[in-house]
Amino acid sequence: MGVYRTHYSKELSDKYDGKEVTVAGWVEDIRNLGSIAFIILRDRQGTLQITTFKKQHREIFEKLINLNRESVISVKGVCKANEKVRNGYEIIPEELQILSESDAPLPLGVVDKVKAEMDTRLDNRFIDLRKSEVRSIFMIRDVLINSARDYLRKNGFVEVHTPKIIASASEGGTNLFRLKYFEKDAFLAQSPQLYKQMLMASGLDRVYEIAWYFRAEEHNTRRHLNESTAIDIEMAFIKDEEDVMSVLEGLVKHICEEIKERCKDEIETLNVEIKPPEIPVPRIRYDEALQMLEKEGVELEWGEDFGSEEERILGEIMRRKGVDFYFITKYPIQAKPFYTMPEGGLSKSFDLCCKGVEISSGSQRIHDYNLLVRRIEENGLKPDDFRDYLKAFKYGMPPHGGFGLGIERLLMQLLNLKNVRECILFPRDRTRLRP
Ligand code: AMO
C-alpha cells in the first residue's frame, strides 16, 4: 500500500496481534497522562489508537504529545489486541514520521460537539470532509455512480460525453450562463439534452452520460444548485415513455440495492435506512395528483407545474401509503420543454419523485421534424438557433426518449439530508463561487 501505510484502521484484526504494521493519517486527538499518551489517528476508514510510553520511547513520545491536532503522521509499530480500545487494537509505535504539521487553531473543528454553520463548513470543505458522516456521503455517491454505470452498461447503454460549451440553449431560453467564446457568444450547457437526442440519429441506440448541468437559477433553495450532475440517458426505438420509465425504475432499484449491500458502514454512520423501491413504482397521472392535492386543501390551476410545497404534500400522502418512490405522469404539454412528445393537451412525460422531491424527469421526444419546428416556435424560440439539432431530425430519426436523474437530488433524498449542497463536494449556488 506504499511506504507510509500497510493497513487502514479497520483492516486490523487478530491476525496482526503482535505483528508490525504501519498506519498513517491525521492526529484527531492527543491525551497525555504524563508517562503514557494516547493518540487517536484517523484515516479514510475510521480511527485507531496509538499508545506511547515515555519510558520506552522518549523521543517518539515527546514528538507525538507536542503535535498540533490534524497533523499528518505515519507510524510503524506493533499492533496489540486490547479490548479496552475503541476498535479493539492499539499500535505501540517504534518509528514516527511527521509528514505535515497542522497550524492551530483550526478554522473548523473535526470532532466538535457544536454543529458548525453550513457556510463555515463549505468554506473549509477539505476539513469538513474529514468528518466520517460527511465523508460517508461521498463514499455512497461513488457507489451510486458506479452502480448506475454497471446497470446501464448491462442494459446496452454506451457512455458518451457531450459538449458543455454550446451555441444554443438546451432547456429553453432562461437560466443560461453566457460566456464569450472568442468572437462568438456561447452558453454553458443546461443539460446534454440536444446532443443525446442527436445521437439517436447515429445508430448508437442507447447512450448515457454522467453529465454536468449549468443553470443560472437566481433563487437560493435547499434543492437547487447552479452546477449539478445527473445520470442522463437516451434510448431509441421505444414504444412510448413507459419503456424509458422501466429503465429508470430498474436503475434506481439497482442503485439502492448496491448502496445497501456495499455501504453498510456509511449507512450506519449516517443512521439511515435504504429502501429499494418495489417495481413497478406507482404511476400517478397529473390529473390524479391535482385531485390528491385538492383533497388536502391545495388548489392549483390545471396546467401549472407543481412547486416544492405541492411536491412535499404529495410526498407526504405517498409516505402515509408506505411509498417512497412514485412517478407523476402525463403532464400538460405547456408545463414541459419543447422537445416533449404531445398527447392531446397532455405530454408523454414523467417525473420520478422520492419522498416529496423530484429527482428525475423524462419523456418520449418528438422525432418528427415539422412538429418539432412548430413546438420550438410555439415556445417562443427560434428554429434557426437549433439548426444543428434540427438537421438530425431530417435524415432518419427513430422514435426515442430519455431522462435526467439528478445525482445530488437522489443522494439527498436517499440519505434524508436537508440540503442538496451536502451532496456535492464544492457547491456552486447564487452566492458561492469558492472554494
Ligand atoms: P430537468 O430540468 O427536470 O430535466 O432536470 C433533470 C433532473 O436534474 C436535477 N436537477 C437539478 N438538481 C439540482 N439543482 C438544479 N438546479 C437542478 N436542475 C435539475 C433534478 C431533475 O429532476 N433534459 C431534461 C431531462 C430529460 O428529459 O432527459 C432535464 O434536464 O433531479
GROMACS .gro file of C-alpha atoms and ligand atoms in nm:
model
  466
    1MET     CA    1   0.000   0.000   0.000
    2GLY     CA    2   0.304   0.228  -0.007
    3VAL     CA    3   0.575   0.337   0.229
    4TYR     CA    4   0.359   0.528   0.473
    5ARG     CA    5   0.084   0.273   0.532
    6THR     CA    6   0.046  -0.105   0.527
    7HIS     CA    7  -0.304  -0.110   0.678
    8TYR     CA    8  -0.610   0.108   0.723
    9SER     CA    9  -0.765   0.129   1.070
   10LYS     CA   10  -1.049  -0.115   1.001
   11GLU     CA   11  -0.815  -0.372   0.848
   12LEU     CA   12  -0.652  -0.452   1.182
   13SER     CA   13  -0.761  -0.788   1.317
   14ASP     CA   14  -0.643  -1.068   1.547
   15LYS     CA   15  -0.425  -1.186   1.260
   16TYR     CA   16  -0.199  -0.885   1.323
   17ASP     CA   17  -0.182  -0.916   1.702
   18GLY     CA   18   0.186  -0.887   1.793
   19LYS     CA   19   0.286  -0.808   1.432
   20GLU     CA   20   0.441  -0.497   1.290
   21VAL     CA   21   0.217  -0.266   1.089
   22THR     CA   22   0.243   0.086   0.951
   23VAL     CA   23  -0.052   0.320   0.977
   24ALA     CA   24  -0.097   0.676   0.858
   25GLY     CA   25  -0.345   0.958   0.887
   26TRP     CA   26  -0.449   1.270   1.076
   27VAL     CA   27  -0.399   1.320   1.450
   28GLU     CA   28  -0.752   1.362   1.577
   29ASP     CA   29  -0.683   1.375   1.948
   30ILE     CA   30  -0.391   1.361   2.192
   31ARG     CA   31  -0.436   1.260   2.555
   32ASN     CA   32  -0.119   1.297   2.757
   33LEU     CA   33  -0.128   1.133   3.101
   34GLY     CA   34   0.237   1.211   3.183
   35SER     CA   35   0.401   0.872   3.146
   36ILE     CA   36   0.169   0.739   2.879
   37ALA     CA   37  -0.012   0.914   2.594
   38PHE     CA   38  -0.296   0.809   2.366
   39ILE     CA   39  -0.315   0.942   2.014
   40ILE     CA   40  -0.628   0.894   1.807
   41LEU     CA   41  -0.528   0.862   1.443
   42ARG     CA   42  -0.788   0.894   1.170
   43ASP     CA   43  -0.780   0.755   0.819
   44ARG     CA   44  -1.039   0.704   0.547
   45GLN     CA   45  -1.196   0.409   0.725
   46GLY     CA   46  -1.213   0.531   1.082
   47THR     CA   47  -0.984   0.583   1.378
   48LEU     CA   48  -0.732   0.380   1.573
   49GLN     CA   49  -0.534   0.436   1.890
   50ILE     CA   50  -0.161   0.479   1.921
   51THR     CA   51  -0.036   0.419   2.272
   52THR     CA   52   0.307   0.555   2.356
   53PHE     CA   53   0.508   0.520   2.677
   54LYS     CA   54   0.752   0.790   2.784
   55LYS     CA   55   1.000   0.542   2.934
   56GLN     CA   56   1.003   0.314   2.635
   57HIS     CA   57   1.039   0.567   2.350
   58ARG     CA   58   1.105   0.911   2.495
   59GLU     CA   59   1.177   1.080   2.162
   60ILE     CA   60   0.863   0.950   1.989
   61PHE     CA   61   0.656   1.026   2.298
   62GLU     CA   62   0.773   1.390   2.309
   63LYS     CA   63   0.717   1.443   1.940
   64LEU     CA   64   0.367   1.298   1.948
   65ILE     CA   65   0.243   1.492   2.250
   66ASN     CA   66   0.368   1.819   2.104
   67LEU     CA   67   0.192   1.781   1.770
   68ASN     CA   68  -0.095   2.008   1.677
   69ARG     CA   69  -0.420   1.826   1.613
   70GLU     CA   70  -0.482   1.735   1.246
   71SER     CA   71  -0.111   1.698   1.168
   72VAL     CA   72  -0.039   1.408   0.933
   73ILE     CA   73   0.182   1.126   1.056
   74SER     CA   74   0.290   0.776   0.967
   75VAL     CA   75   0.364   0.532   1.246
   76LYS     CA   76   0.535   0.196   1.228
   77GLY     CA   77   0.473  -0.016   1.536
   78VAL     CA   78   0.342  -0.331   1.690
   79CYS     CA   79  -0.031  -0.400   1.672
   80LYS     CA   80  -0.176  -0.520   2.002
   81ALA     CA   81  -0.521  -0.652   2.071
   82ASN     CA   82  -0.673  -0.454   2.358
   83GLU     CA   83  -1.041  -0.478   2.428
   84LYS     CA   84  -1.041  -0.151   2.622
   85VAL     CA   85  -0.960   0.038   2.300
   86ARG     CA   86  -1.246   0.152   2.075
   87ASN     CA   87  -1.176  -0.066   1.772
   88GLY     CA   88  -1.005  -0.342   1.969
   89TYR     CA   89  -0.642  -0.278   1.867
   90GLU     CA   90  -0.372  -0.029   1.953
   91ILE     CA   91  -0.037   0.045   1.796
   92ILE     CA   92   0.277   0.074   2.007
   93PRO     CA   93   0.498   0.300   1.792
   94GLU     CA   94   0.857   0.224   1.708
   95GLU     CA   95   0.908   0.473   1.428
   96LEU     CA   96   0.734   0.803   1.364
   97GLN     CA   97   0.733   1.020   1.054
   98ILE     CA   98   0.572   1.361   1.073
   99LEU     CA   99   0.453   1.417   0.717
  100SER     CA  100   0.280   1.752   0.763
  101GLU     CA  101   0.232   1.971   1.067
  102SER     CA  102  -0.106   2.139   1.104
  103ASP     CA  103  -0.147   2.502   1.203
  104ALA     CA  104  -0.355   2.592   1.506
  105PRO     CA  105  -0.625   2.692   1.571
  106LEU     CA  106  -0.825   2.501   1.308
  107PRO     CA  107  -1.071   2.705   1.100
  108LEU     CA  108  -1.323   2.425   1.154
  109GLY     CA  109  -1.324   2.155   1.418
  110VAL     CA  110  -1.338   1.792   1.309
  111VAL     CA  111  -1.479   1.638   1.626
  112ASP     CA  112  -1.651   1.940   1.779
  113LYS     CA  113  -1.979   1.870   1.952
  114VAL     CA  114  -2.126   2.203   1.838
  115LYS     CA  115  -2.254   2.189   1.480
  116ALA     CA  116  -2.082   2.445   1.255
  117GLU     CA  117  -2.279   2.665   1.014
  118MET     CA  118  -2.310   2.540   0.657
  119ASP     CA  119  -2.108   2.836   0.525
  120THR     CA  120  -1.819   2.773   0.765
  121ARG     CA  121  -1.825   2.408   0.666
  122LEU     CA  122  -1.823   2.482   0.295
  123ASP     CA  123  -1.554   2.749   0.328
  124ASN     CA  124  -1.336   2.477   0.485
  125ARG     CA  125  -1.469   2.182   0.288
  126PHE     CA  126  -1.141   1.987   0.294
  127ILE     CA  127  -1.162   1.976   0.673
  128ASP     CA  128  -1.538   1.921   0.672
  129LEU     CA  129  -1.475   1.609   0.465
  130ARG     CA  130  -1.258   1.466   0.741
  131LYS     CA  131  -1.577   1.403   0.941
  132SER     CA  132  -1.696   1.049   0.891
  133GLU     CA  133  -2.059   1.149   0.839
  134VAL     CA  134  -1.959   1.392   0.562
  135ARG     CA  135  -1.709   1.156   0.401
  136SER     CA  136  -1.970   0.879   0.404
  137ILE     CA  137  -2.195   1.080   0.171
  138PHE     CA  138  -1.922   1.083  -0.093
  139MET     CA  139  -1.832   0.719  -0.045
  140ILE     CA  140  -2.200   0.641  -0.113
  141ARG     CA  141  -2.203   0.883  -0.408
  142ASP     CA  142  -1.917   0.684  -0.560
  143VAL     CA  143  -2.114   0.359  -0.530
  144LEU     CA  144  -2.424   0.532  -0.669
  145ILE     CA  145  -2.243   0.641  -0.984
  146ASN     CA  146  -2.057   0.317  -1.036
  147SER     CA  147  -2.364   0.103  -0.985
  148ALA     CA  148  -2.550   0.321  -1.236
  149ARG     CA  149  -2.270   0.261  -1.484
  150ASP     CA  150  -2.287  -0.116  -1.424
  151TYR     CA  151  -2.662  -0.122  -1.470
  152LEU     CA  152  -2.667   0.088  -1.784
  153ARG     CA  153  -2.380  -0.098  -1.948
  154LYS     CA  154  -2.551  -0.430  -1.876
  155ASN     CA  155  -2.859  -0.290  -2.047
  156GLY     CA  156  -2.674  -0.195  -2.363
  157PHE     CA  157  -2.607   0.175  -2.297
  158VAL     CA  158  -2.289   0.336  -2.428
  159GLU     CA  159  -2.120   0.607  -2.221
  160VAL     CA  160  -2.081   0.936  -2.407
  161HIS     CA  161  -1.954   1.286  -2.330
  162THR     CA  162  -2.122   1.580  -2.498
  163PRO     CA  163  -2.005   1.944  -2.517
  164LYS     CA  164  -2.057   2.175  -2.224
  165ILE     CA  165  -1.978   2.493  -2.418
  166ILE     CA  166  -2.265   2.525  -2.659
  167ALA     CA  167  -2.422   2.768  -2.906
  168SER     CA  168  -2.792   2.740  -2.815
  169ALA     CA  169  -2.999   2.674  -2.504
  170SER     CA  170  -3.084   2.309  -2.430
  171GLU     CA  171  -3.379   2.362  -2.196
  172GLY     CA  172  -3.531   2.687  -2.321
  173GLY     CA  173  -3.414   3.044  -2.308
  174THR     CA  174  -3.390   3.113  -1.935
  175ASN     CA  175  -3.137   3.019  -1.669
  176LEU     CA  176  -2.841   3.036  -1.905
  177PHE     CA  177  -2.484   3.116  -1.815
  178ARG     CA  178  -2.347   3.318  -2.104
  179LEU     CA  179  -1.983   3.334  -2.193
  180LYS     CA  180  -1.755   3.467  -2.463
  181TYR     CA  181  -1.622   3.203  -2.698
  182PHE     CA  182  -1.357   3.407  -2.881
  183GLU     CA  183  -1.563   3.634  -3.111
  184LYS     CA  184  -1.888   3.444  -3.054
  185ASP     CA  185  -2.145   3.426  -2.776
  186ALA     CA  186  -2.178   3.086  -2.614
  187PHE     CA  187  -2.355   2.922  -2.320
  188LEU     CA  188  -2.276   2.660  -2.061
  189ALA     CA  189  -2.494   2.354  -2.124
  190GLN     CA  190  -2.806   2.332  -1.906
  191SER     CA  191  -2.811   1.958  -1.985
  192PRO     CA  192  -2.692   1.719  -2.260
  193GLN     CA  193  -3.046   1.713  -2.398
  194LEU     CA  194  -2.991   1.824  -2.757
  195TYR     CA  195  -2.682   1.613  -2.806
  196LYS     CA  196  -2.820   1.294  -2.660
  197GLN     CA  197  -3.117   1.329  -2.895
  198MET     CA  198  -2.888   1.395  -3.193
  199LEU     CA  199  -2.706   1.073  -3.104
  200MET     CA  200  -3.032   0.882  -3.154
  201ALA     CA  201  -2.989   0.958  -3.524
  202SER     CA  202  -2.644   0.799  -3.515
  203GLY     CA  203  -2.732   0.434  -3.469
  204LEU     CA  204  -2.580   0.414  -3.118
  205ASP     CA  205  -2.938   0.347  -3.000
  206ARG     CA  206  -2.876   0.371  -2.625
  207VAL     CA  207  -2.647   0.629  -2.467
  208TYR     CA  208  -2.582   0.765  -2.121
  209GLU     CA  209  -2.376   1.043  -1.977
  210ILE     CA  210  -2.272   1.129  -1.624
  211ALA     CA  211  -2.339   1.490  -1.706
  212TRP     CA  212  -2.284   1.839  -1.569
  213TYR     CA  213  -2.578   2.080  -1.568
  214PHE     CA  214  -2.512   2.454  -1.550
  215ARG     CA  215  -2.817   2.659  -1.464
  216ALA     CA  216  -2.830   3.026  -1.376
  217GLU     CA  217  -3.120   2.983  -1.134
  218GLU     CA  218  -3.147   3.308  -0.941
  219HIS     CA  219  -3.305   3.160  -0.631
  220ASN     CA  220  -3.118   3.005  -0.344
  221THR     CA  221  -3.307   2.698  -0.224
  222ARG     CA  222  -3.215   2.383  -0.037
  223ARG     CA  223  -3.260   2.177  -0.354
  224HIS     CA  224  -3.114   2.388  -0.633
  225LEU     CA  225  -2.753   2.412  -0.738
  226ASN     CA  226  -2.614   2.625  -1.017
  227GLU     CA  227  -2.377   2.347  -1.112
  228SER     CA  228  -2.510   1.996  -1.064
  229THR     CA  229  -2.461   1.645  -1.200
  230ALA     CA  230  -2.702   1.393  -1.346
  231ILE     CA  231  -2.728   1.048  -1.497
  232ASP     CA  232  -2.870   1.127  -1.839
  233ILE     CA  233  -2.989   0.862  -2.079
  234GLU     CA  234  -3.148   0.850  -2.422
  235MET     CA  235  -3.282   0.539  -2.598
  236ALA     CA  236  -3.420   0.482  -2.947
  237PHE     CA  237  -3.689   0.256  -3.095
  238ILE     CA  238  -3.912   0.293  -2.791
  239LYS     CA  239  -4.283   0.216  -2.799
  240ASP     CA  240  -4.361   0.510  -2.568
  241GLU     CA  241  -4.238   0.673  -2.245
  242GLU     CA  242  -4.316   0.355  -2.046
  243ASP     CA  243  -4.004   0.193  -2.198
  244VAL     CA  244  -3.795   0.476  -2.056
  245MET     CA  245  -3.968   0.465  -1.718
  246SER     CA  246  -3.892   0.098  -1.679
  247VAL     CA  247  -3.520   0.165  -1.732
  248LEU     CA  248  -3.537   0.445  -1.474
  249GLU     CA  249  -3.711   0.241  -1.206
  250GLY     CA  250  -3.480  -0.054  -1.268
  251LEU     CA  251  -3.181   0.178  -1.242
  252VAL     CA  252  -3.293   0.337  -0.915
  253LYS     CA  253  -3.372  -0.003  -0.764
  254HIS     CA  254  -3.029  -0.135  -0.861
  255ILE     CA  255  -2.855   0.173  -0.720
  256CYS     CA  256  -3.042   0.136  -0.388
  257GLU     CA  257  -2.964  -0.235  -0.365
  258GLU     CA  258  -2.595  -0.178  -0.433
  259ILE     CA  259  -2.570   0.103  -0.178
  260LYS     CA  260  -2.747  -0.113   0.080
  261GLU     CA  261  -2.511  -0.400   0.013
  262ARG     CA  262  -2.183  -0.215  -0.032
  263CYS     CA  263  -2.210   0.081   0.205
  264LYS     CA  264  -2.306  -0.082   0.534
  265ASP     CA  265  -2.060   0.122   0.743
  266GLU     CA  266  -2.154   0.451   0.581
  267ILE     CA  267  -2.527   0.380   0.618
  268GLU     CA  268  -2.469   0.309   0.986
  269THR     CA  269  -2.264   0.627   1.029
  270LEU     CA  270  -2.547   0.829   0.871
  271ASN     CA  271  -2.813   0.635   1.060
  272VAL     CA  272  -3.045   0.591   0.761
  273GLU     CA  273  -3.238   0.305   0.612
  274ILE     CA  274  -3.206   0.247   0.237
  275LYS     CA  275  -3.526   0.102   0.097
  276PRO     CA  276  -3.502  -0.009  -0.269
  277PRO     CA  277  -3.832   0.067  -0.446
  278GLU     CA  278  -4.068  -0.210  -0.541
  279ILE     CA  279  -4.118  -0.235  -0.915
  280PRO     CA  280  -4.336  -0.117  -1.080
  281VAL     CA  281  -4.315   0.212  -0.897
  282PRO     CA  282  -4.668   0.363  -0.866
  283ARG     CA  283  -4.772   0.590  -1.153
  284ILE     CA  284  -4.986   0.891  -1.064
  285ARG     CA  285  -5.130   1.090  -1.351
  286TYR     CA  286  -5.102   1.468  -1.330
  287ASP     CA  287  -5.483   1.493  -1.312
  288GLU     CA  288  -5.494   1.246  -1.022
  289ALA     CA  289  -5.218   1.437  -0.844
  290LEU     CA  290  -5.426   1.755  -0.874
  291GLN     CA  291  -5.721   1.577  -0.711
  292MET     CA  292  -5.499   1.441  -0.434
  293LEU     CA  293  -5.379   1.794  -0.364
  294GLU     CA  294  -5.730   1.934  -0.373
  295LYS     CA  295  -5.832   1.688  -0.102
  296GLU     CA  296  -5.552   1.835   0.112
  297GLY     CA  297  -5.688   2.185   0.051
  298VAL     CA  298  -5.434   2.286  -0.216
  299GLU     CA  299  -5.589   2.449  -0.521
  300LEU     CA  300  -5.379   2.458  -0.837
  301GLU     CA  301  -5.480   2.571  -1.179
  302TRP     CA  302  -5.480   2.296  -1.443
  303GLY     CA  303  -5.161   2.324  -1.641
  304GLU     CA  304  -4.944   2.465  -1.362
  305ASP     CA  305  -4.634   2.272  -1.265
  306PHE     CA  306  -4.601   2.160  -0.904
  307GLY     CA  307  -4.388   2.374  -0.676
  308SER     CA  308  -4.183   2.245  -0.386
  309GLU     CA  309  -4.476   2.276  -0.144
  310GLU     CA  310  -4.710   2.074  -0.367
  311GLU     CA  311  -4.437   1.814  -0.417
  312ARG     CA  312  -4.389   1.792  -0.042
  313ILE     CA  313  -4.761   1.736   0.020
  314LEU     CA  314  -4.778   1.465  -0.248
  315GLY     CA  315  -4.474   1.302  -0.087
  316GLU     CA  316  -4.648   1.309   0.248
  317ILE     CA  317  -4.962   1.144   0.104
  318MET     CA  318  -4.749   0.870  -0.053
  319ARG     CA  319  -4.546   0.824   0.265
  320ARG     CA  320  -4.869   0.750   0.450
  321LYS     CA  321  -4.918   0.468   0.200
  322GLY     CA  322  -4.565   0.343   0.268
  323VAL     CA  323  -4.431   0.455  -0.072
  324ASP     CA  324  -4.104   0.649  -0.114
  325PHE     CA  325  -4.073   0.649  -0.495
  326TYR     CA  326  -4.353   0.734  -0.739
  327PHE     CA  327  -4.394   0.869  -1.090
  328ILE     CA  328  -4.610   1.164  -1.186
  329THR     CA  329  -4.710   1.115  -1.550
  330LYS     CA  330  -4.894   1.283  -1.834
  331TYR     CA  331  -4.820   1.646  -1.752
  332PRO     CA  332  -4.996   1.916  -1.951
  333ILE     CA  333  -4.780   1.991  -2.253
  334GLN     CA  334  -4.738   2.358  -2.157
  335ALA     CA  335  -4.552   2.256  -1.840
  336LYS     CA  336  -4.289   2.066  -2.039
  337PRO     CA  337  -3.997   2.163  -2.267
  338PHE     CA  338  -4.039   2.194  -2.646
  339TYR     CA  339  -3.887   1.855  -2.728
  340THR     CA  340  -4.152   1.661  -2.528
  341MET     CA  341  -4.396   1.445  -2.728
  342PRO     CA  342  -4.751   1.586  -2.702
  343GLU     CA  343  -5.053   1.366  -2.644
  344GLY     CA  344  -5.369   1.569  -2.684
  345GLY     CA  345  -5.325   1.859  -2.444
  346LEU     CA  346  -5.101   1.638  -2.235
  347SER     CA  347  -4.749   1.504  -2.288
  348LYS     CA  348  -4.572   1.170  -2.288
  349SER     CA  349  -4.366   1.280  -1.991
  350PHE     CA  350  -4.295   1.180  -1.635
  351ASP     CA  351  -4.121   1.295  -1.321
  352LEU     CA  352  -3.983   1.049  -1.070
  353CYS     CA  353  -4.021   1.173  -0.713
  354CYS     CA  354  -3.868   1.042  -0.394
  355LYS     CA  355  -4.016   1.141  -0.058
  356GLY     CA  356  -4.167   1.462  -0.189
  357VAL     CA  357  -3.883   1.584  -0.412
  358GLU     CA  358  -3.848   1.550  -0.789
  359ILE     CA  359  -3.531   1.353  -0.857
  360SER     CA  360  -3.572   1.287  -1.229
  361SER     CA  361  -3.772   1.390  -1.530
  362GLY     CA  362  -3.800   1.249  -1.876
  363SER     CA  363  -4.024   1.180  -2.170
  364GLN     CA  364  -4.076   1.039  -2.511
  365ARG     CA  365  -3.946   1.305  -2.751
  366ILE     CA  366  -4.081   1.443  -3.072
  367HIS     CA  367  -3.899   1.273  -3.360
  368ASP     CA  368  -4.096   1.437  -3.640
  369TYR     CA  369  -3.906   1.734  -3.789
  370ASN     CA  370  -4.209   1.951  -3.870
  371LEU     CA  371  -4.376   1.901  -3.535
  372LEU     CA  372  -4.050   1.981  -3.359
  373VAL     CA  373  -4.008   2.307  -3.551
  374ARG     CA  374  -4.364   2.401  -3.463
  375ARG     CA  375  -4.312   2.329  -3.095
  376ILE     CA  376  -3.990   2.534  -3.090
  377GLU     CA  377  -4.184   2.828  -3.236
  378GLU     CA  378  -4.478   2.782  -3.000
  379ASN     CA  379  -4.232   2.805  -2.712
  380GLY     CA  380  -4.114   3.144  -2.837
  381LEU     CA  381  -3.779   3.011  -2.957
  382LYS     CA  382  -3.613   3.048  -3.299
  383PRO     CA  383  -3.571   2.731  -3.508
  384ASP     CA  384  -3.259   2.881  -3.663
  385ASP     CA  385  -3.088   2.878  -3.322
  386PHE     CA  386  -3.144   2.500  -3.323
  387ARG     CA  387  -3.036   2.431  -3.681
  388ASP     CA  388  -2.766   2.175  -3.600
  389TYR     CA  389  -3.002   1.987  -3.371
  390LEU     CA  390  -3.290   2.005  -3.618
  391LYS     CA  391  -3.074   1.871  -3.902
  392ALA     CA  392  -3.051   1.538  -3.717
  393PHE     CA  393  -3.429   1.500  -3.748
  394LYS     CA  394  -3.434   1.531  -4.127
  395TYR     CA  395  -3.237   1.226  -4.235
  396GLY     CA  396  -3.375   0.934  -4.036
  397MET     CA  397  -3.459   0.977  -3.667
  398PRO     CA  398  -3.614   0.682  -3.482
  399PRO     CA  399  -3.873   0.727  -3.204
  400HIS     CA  400  -3.683   0.789  -2.882
  401GLY     CA  401  -3.696   0.911  -2.524
  402GLY     CA  402  -3.484   0.952  -2.214
  403PHE     CA  403  -3.445   1.104  -1.871
  404GLY     CA  404  -3.213   1.302  -1.648
  405LEU     CA  405  -3.169   1.174  -1.293
  406GLY     CA  406  -3.018   1.436  -1.061
  407ILE     CA  407  -2.733   1.274  -0.867
  408GLU     CA  408  -2.737   1.523  -0.579
  409ARG     CA  409  -3.116   1.514  -0.554
  410LEU     CA  410  -3.124   1.133  -0.546
  411LEU     CA  411  -2.849   1.121  -0.283
  412MET     CA  412  -3.015   1.390  -0.071
  413GLN     CA  413  -3.345   1.203  -0.068
  414LEU     CA  414  -3.195   0.858  -0.012
  415LEU     CA  415  -2.992   0.980   0.283
  416ASN     CA  416  -3.263   1.210   0.425
  417LEU     CA  417  -3.035   1.513   0.402
  418LYS     CA  418  -3.186   1.858   0.437
  419ASN     CA  419  -2.974   2.040   0.182
  420VAL     CA  420  -2.859   1.940  -0.166
  421ARG     CA  421  -2.527   2.118  -0.100
  422GLU     CA  422  -2.436   1.824   0.127
  423CYS     CA  423  -2.416   1.603  -0.182
  424ILE     CA  424  -2.166   1.788  -0.400
  425LEU     CA  425  -1.807   1.850  -0.296
  426PHE     CA  426  -1.776   2.219  -0.376
  427PRO     CA  427  -2.126   2.356  -0.434
  428ARG     CA  428  -2.198   2.648  -0.662
  429ASP     CA  429  -2.502   2.848  -0.556
  430ARG     CA  430  -2.630   3.204  -0.602
  431THR     CA  431  -2.364   3.347  -0.375
  432ARG     CA  432  -2.095   3.082  -0.365
  433LEU     CA  433  -1.819   3.068  -0.625
  434ARG     CA  434  -1.540   2.948  -0.399
  435PRO     CA  435  -1.366   2.737  -0.290
  436AMO     P1  436  -3.482   1.861  -1.561
  436AMO     O1  437  -3.458   2.004  -1.587
  436AMO     O2  438  -3.606   1.825  -1.489
  436AMO     O3  439  -3.481   1.778  -1.696
  436AMO     O4  440  -3.359   1.803  -1.480
  436AMO     C1  441  -3.348   1.665  -1.453
  436AMO     C2  442  -3.314   1.640  -1.308
  436AMO     O5  443  -3.191   1.705  -1.276
  436AMO     C3  444  -3.195   1.755  -1.144
  436AMO     N1  445  -3.175   1.900  -1.146
  436AMO     C4  446  -3.115   1.972  -1.051
  436AMO     N2  447  -3.057   1.937  -0.934
  436AMO     C5  448  -3.005   2.034  -0.857
  436AMO     N3  449  -3.005   2.164  -0.889
  436AMO     C6  450  -3.062   2.206  -1.005
  436AMO     N4  451  -3.062   2.335  -1.036
  436AMO     C7  452  -3.120   2.108  -1.091
  436AMO     N5  453  -3.182   2.111  -1.211
  436AMO     C8  454  -3.215   1.986  -1.241
  436AMO     C9  455  -3.330   1.717  -1.087
  436AMO    C10  456  -3.414   1.700  -1.210
  436AMO     O6  457  -3.521   1.610  -1.190
  436AMO     N6  458  -3.331   1.735  -2.023
  436AMO    C11  459  -3.421   1.701  -1.915
  436AMO    C12  460  -3.412   1.554  -1.878
  436AMO    C13  461  -3.466   1.464  -1.983
  436AMO     O7  462  -3.584   1.482  -2.021
  436AMO     O8  463  -3.392   1.375  -2.028
  436AMO    C14  464  -3.387   1.787  -1.794
  436AMO     O9  465  -3.284   1.849  -1.784
  436AMO    O10  466  -3.315   1.594  -1.020
   0.00000   0.00000   0.00000
